[in-house]
mmCIF file of C-alpha atoms in Angstrom:
data_model
loop_
_atom_site.group_PDB
_atom_site.id
_atom_site.type_symbol
_atom_site.label_atom_id
_atom_site.label_comp_id
_atom_site.label_asym_id
_atom_site.label_seq_id
_atom_site.Cartn_x
_atom_site.Cartn_y
_atom_site.Cartn_z
ATOM 1 C CA MET V 16 61.749 -0.500 -103.872
ATOM 2 C CA THR V 17 61.879 -0.933 -100.115
ATOM 3 C CA ALA V 18 60.794 -4.888 -99.186
ATOM 4 C CA LYS V 19 57.768 -5.209 -97.252
ATOM 5 C CA ASN V 20 57.774 -6.842 -94.027
ATOM 6 C CA ASP V 21 55.606 -9.340 -92.664
ATOM 7 C CA ILE V 22 52.749 -8.815 -89.773
ATOM 8 C CA THR V 23 54.611 -9.714 -86.662
ATOM 9 C CA ASN V 24 52.735 -7.956 -83.907
ATOM 10 C CA ARG V 25 49.817 -5.986 -82.772
ATOM 11 C CA ASP V 26 51.130 -2.825 -84.083
ATOM 12 C CA ASP V 27 51.270 -4.152 -87.679
ATOM 13 C CA LEU V 28 47.987 -5.486 -87.230
ATOM 14 C CA LEU V 29 46.502 -1.691 -86.075
ATOM 15 C CA VAL V 30 48.231 -0.334 -89.082
ATOM 16 C CA LEU V 31 46.565 -2.881 -91.308
ATOM 17 C CA MET V 32 43.239 -2.331 -89.879
ATOM 18 C CA GLU V 33 43.481 1.438 -90.080
ATOM 19 C CA ALA V 34 44.079 1.273 -93.415
ATOM 20 C CA PHE V 35 41.547 -1.119 -94.451
ATOM 21 C CA TYR V 36 38.768 0.624 -92.928
ATOM 22 C CA ALA V 37 40.058 3.925 -94.618
ATOM 23 C CA LYS V 38 38.975 1.993 -97.785
ATOM 24 C CA ALA V 39 36.061 0.231 -96.320
ATOM 25 C CA LEU V 40 34.118 3.114 -94.751
ATOM 26 C CA LYS V 41 34.181 4.713 -98.455
ATOM 27 C CA ASP V 42 33.586 1.696 -100.602
ATOM 28 C CA GLU V 43 30.388 2.485 -102.445
ATOM 29 C CA LEU V 44 29.208 -1.149 -102.079
ATOM 30 C CA ILE V 45 30.176 -2.086 -98.503
ATOM 31 C CA GLN V 46 30.310 1.631 -96.468
ATOM 32 C CA HIS V 47 26.671 1.459 -95.320
ATOM 33 C CA PHE V 48 27.166 -1.580 -93.253
ATOM 34 C CA PHE V 49 30.023 0.386 -91.412
ATOM 35 C CA ASN V 50 28.369 3.924 -91.458
ATOM 36 C CA GLU V 51 24.799 3.505 -91.570
ATOM 37 C CA VAL V 52 23.864 -0.082 -89.957
ATOM 38 C CA ALA V 53 26.431 -0.777 -87.498
ATOM 39 C CA HIS V 54 27.141 3.050 -86.788
ATOM 40 C CA LEU V 55 30.816 2.002 -86.214
ATOM 41 C CA ASN V 56 33.045 4.174 -84.121
ATOM 42 C CA LEU V 57 36.630 3.470 -85.129
ATOM 43 C CA GLN V 58 37.607 4.781 -81.779
ATOM 44 C CA THR V 59 35.971 1.641 -80.101
ATOM 45 C CA HIS V 60 35.978 -0.546 -82.598
ATOM 46 C CA LEU V 61 39.679 -0.787 -83.632
ATOM 47 C CA PRO V 62 40.653 -2.199 -80.297
ATOM 48 C CA ILE V 63 38.478 -5.172 -80.533
ATOM 49 C CA ILE V 64 38.931 -6.085 -84.349
ATOM 50 C CA VAL V 65 42.899 -5.684 -83.779
ATOM 51 C CA ASN V 66 42.176 -8.424 -80.515
ATOM 52 C CA PHE V 67 40.261 -10.405 -82.977
ATOM 53 C CA TRP V 68 42.806 -10.759 -85.953
ATOM 54 C CA GLU V 69 45.426 -11.022 -83.071
ATOM 55 C CA SER V 70 43.517 -14.244 -81.821
ATOM 56 C CA VAL V 71 43.135 -15.599 -85.363
ATOM 57 C CA LEU V 72 46.908 -14.965 -86.657
ATOM 58 C CA PHE V 73 48.703 -15.101 -83.318
ATOM 59 C CA ASP V 74 46.285 -17.779 -81.641
ATOM 60 C CA THR V 75 46.086 -15.652 -78.970
ATOM 61 C CA ALA V 76 42.800 -15.352 -76.271
ATOM 62 C CA THR V 77 42.809 -11.444 -76.602
ATOM 63 C CA TYR V 78 39.555 -11.713 -78.516
ATOM 64 C CA LYS V 79 36.506 -12.307 -76.065
ATOM 65 C CA GLY V 80 33.425 -11.428 -78.450
ATOM 66 C CA ASN V 81 31.316 -13.303 -80.739
ATOM 67 C CA ALA V 82 31.988 -12.203 -84.104
ATOM 68 C CA MET V 83 29.409 -14.271 -85.760
ATOM 69 C CA ALA V 84 26.699 -13.198 -83.526
ATOM 70 C CA VAL V 85 27.026 -9.415 -84.413
ATOM 71 C CA HIS V 86 27.213 -9.859 -88.379
ATOM 72 C CA GLN V 87 24.059 -12.159 -87.893
ATOM 73 C CA HIS V 88 22.398 -9.193 -86.353
ATOM 74 C CA LEU V 89 23.891 -6.808 -88.683
ATOM 75 C CA HIS V 90 22.692 -9.280 -91.574
ATOM 76 C CA GLN V 91 19.033 -8.765 -90.041
ATOM 77 C CA LEU V 92 19.088 -5.014 -89.947
ATOM 78 C CA SER V 93 20.536 -4.943 -93.552
ATOM 79 C CA PRO V 94 20.593 -8.324 -95.700
ATOM 80 C CA PHE V 95 24.311 -8.981 -96.801
ATOM 81 C CA ASN V 96 24.641 -10.604 -100.440
ATOM 82 C CA GLN V 97 27.380 -12.491 -101.816
ATOM 83 C CA ALA V 98 28.891 -9.792 -103.660
ATOM 84 C CA HIS V 99 29.213 -8.101 -99.788
ATOM 85 C CA PHE V 100 31.451 -10.573 -99.019
ATOM 86 C CA ASN V 101 33.456 -10.692 -102.040
ATOM 87 C CA ARG V 102 34.358 -7.034 -101.748
ATOM 88 C CA TRP V 103 35.116 -6.981 -98.083
ATOM 89 C CA VAL V 104 37.519 -9.884 -98.910
ATOM 90 C CA SER V 105 38.834 -8.080 -102.068
ATOM 91 C CA LEU V 106 39.737 -5.121 -99.903
ATOM 92 C CA PHE V 107 41.122 -6.914 -96.913
ATOM 93 C CA GLN V 108 43.447 -8.867 -99.369
ATOM 94 C CA GLN V 109 44.444 -5.856 -101.345
ATOM 95 C CA THR V 110 45.240 -3.670 -98.060
ATOM 96 C CA VAL V 111 47.391 -6.746 -96.942
ATOM 97 C CA ASP V 112 49.256 -6.723 -100.174
ATOM 98 C CA GLU V 113 49.948 -3.117 -99.880
ATOM 99 C CA LEU V 114 51.665 -2.978 -96.609
ATOM 100 C CA PHE V 115 52.763 -6.327 -95.941
ATOM 101 C CA ALA V 116 54.425 -9.596 -97.249
ATOM 102 C CA GLY V 117 55.510 -12.940 -95.599
ATOM 103 C CA GLU V 118 53.788 -16.211 -94.296
ATOM 104 C CA ASN V 119 51.504 -14.171 -91.637
ATOM 105 C CA ALA V 120 50.500 -11.904 -94.414
ATOM 106 C CA GLU V 121 49.440 -14.877 -96.565
ATOM 107 C CA LYS V 122 48.183 -16.510 -93.606
ATOM 108 C CA ILE V 123 45.940 -13.554 -92.707
ATOM 109 C CA LYS V 124 44.439 -13.342 -96.130
ATOM 110 C CA GLN V 125 43.478 -16.905 -96.193
ATOM 111 C CA ARG V 126 41.750 -16.790 -92.658
ATOM 112 C CA ALA V 127 40.053 -13.536 -94.106
ATOM 113 C CA GLN V 128 38.516 -15.641 -97.020
ATOM 114 C CA SER V 129 37.664 -18.480 -94.718
ATOM 115 C CA ILE V 130 36.066 -16.284 -92.254
ATOM 116 C CA ALA V 131 33.965 -14.339 -94.940
ATOM 117 C CA THR V 132 33.036 -17.924 -96.505
ATOM 118 C CA ILE V 133 31.633 -19.148 -92.907
ATOM 119 C CA MET V 134 29.807 -16.023 -92.504
ATOM 120 C CA ALA V 135 27.976 -15.888 -95.932
ATOM 121 C CA LEU V 136 27.291 -19.491 -95.293
ATOM 122 C CA LYS V 137 25.541 -18.698 -91.535
ATOM 123 C CA THR V 138 24.181 -15.190 -92.952
ATOM 124 C CA ILE V 139 22.922 -15.426 -96.627
ATOM 125 C CA TYR V 140 22.882 -19.109 -96.961
ATOM 126 C CA LYS V 141 21.555 -20.020 -93.802
ATOM 127 C CA ASN V 142 18.317 -21.246 -94.915
ATOM 128 C CA ALA V 143 19.270 -22.363 -98.302
#
């Protein structure tokens, strides 16, 4: 068995995002957010989401958007629940584990969990 490499650059993040979205776009629980609510176009979305994760993982300033505002808007269109966030995290972490191993792989999984927690707090638990 070949040892997995760590996530070291933008190309690795692109590989990760392509593999993750291949799962998420077909997942019974969360696919409708991508396909029917956001009408996600991967060709335009992948560079943006890679910018986001590059900023998160490598402390670059490549992402210029507001991911929270985007997800709050999506929540207004079709409400998220905790199971949606749990599935997203599960698929994300599973995809990382399938492709990568190392310090950055662990860091991105932890950051994904943190981001999902914050997004859940600011959407589904906002008025709790």
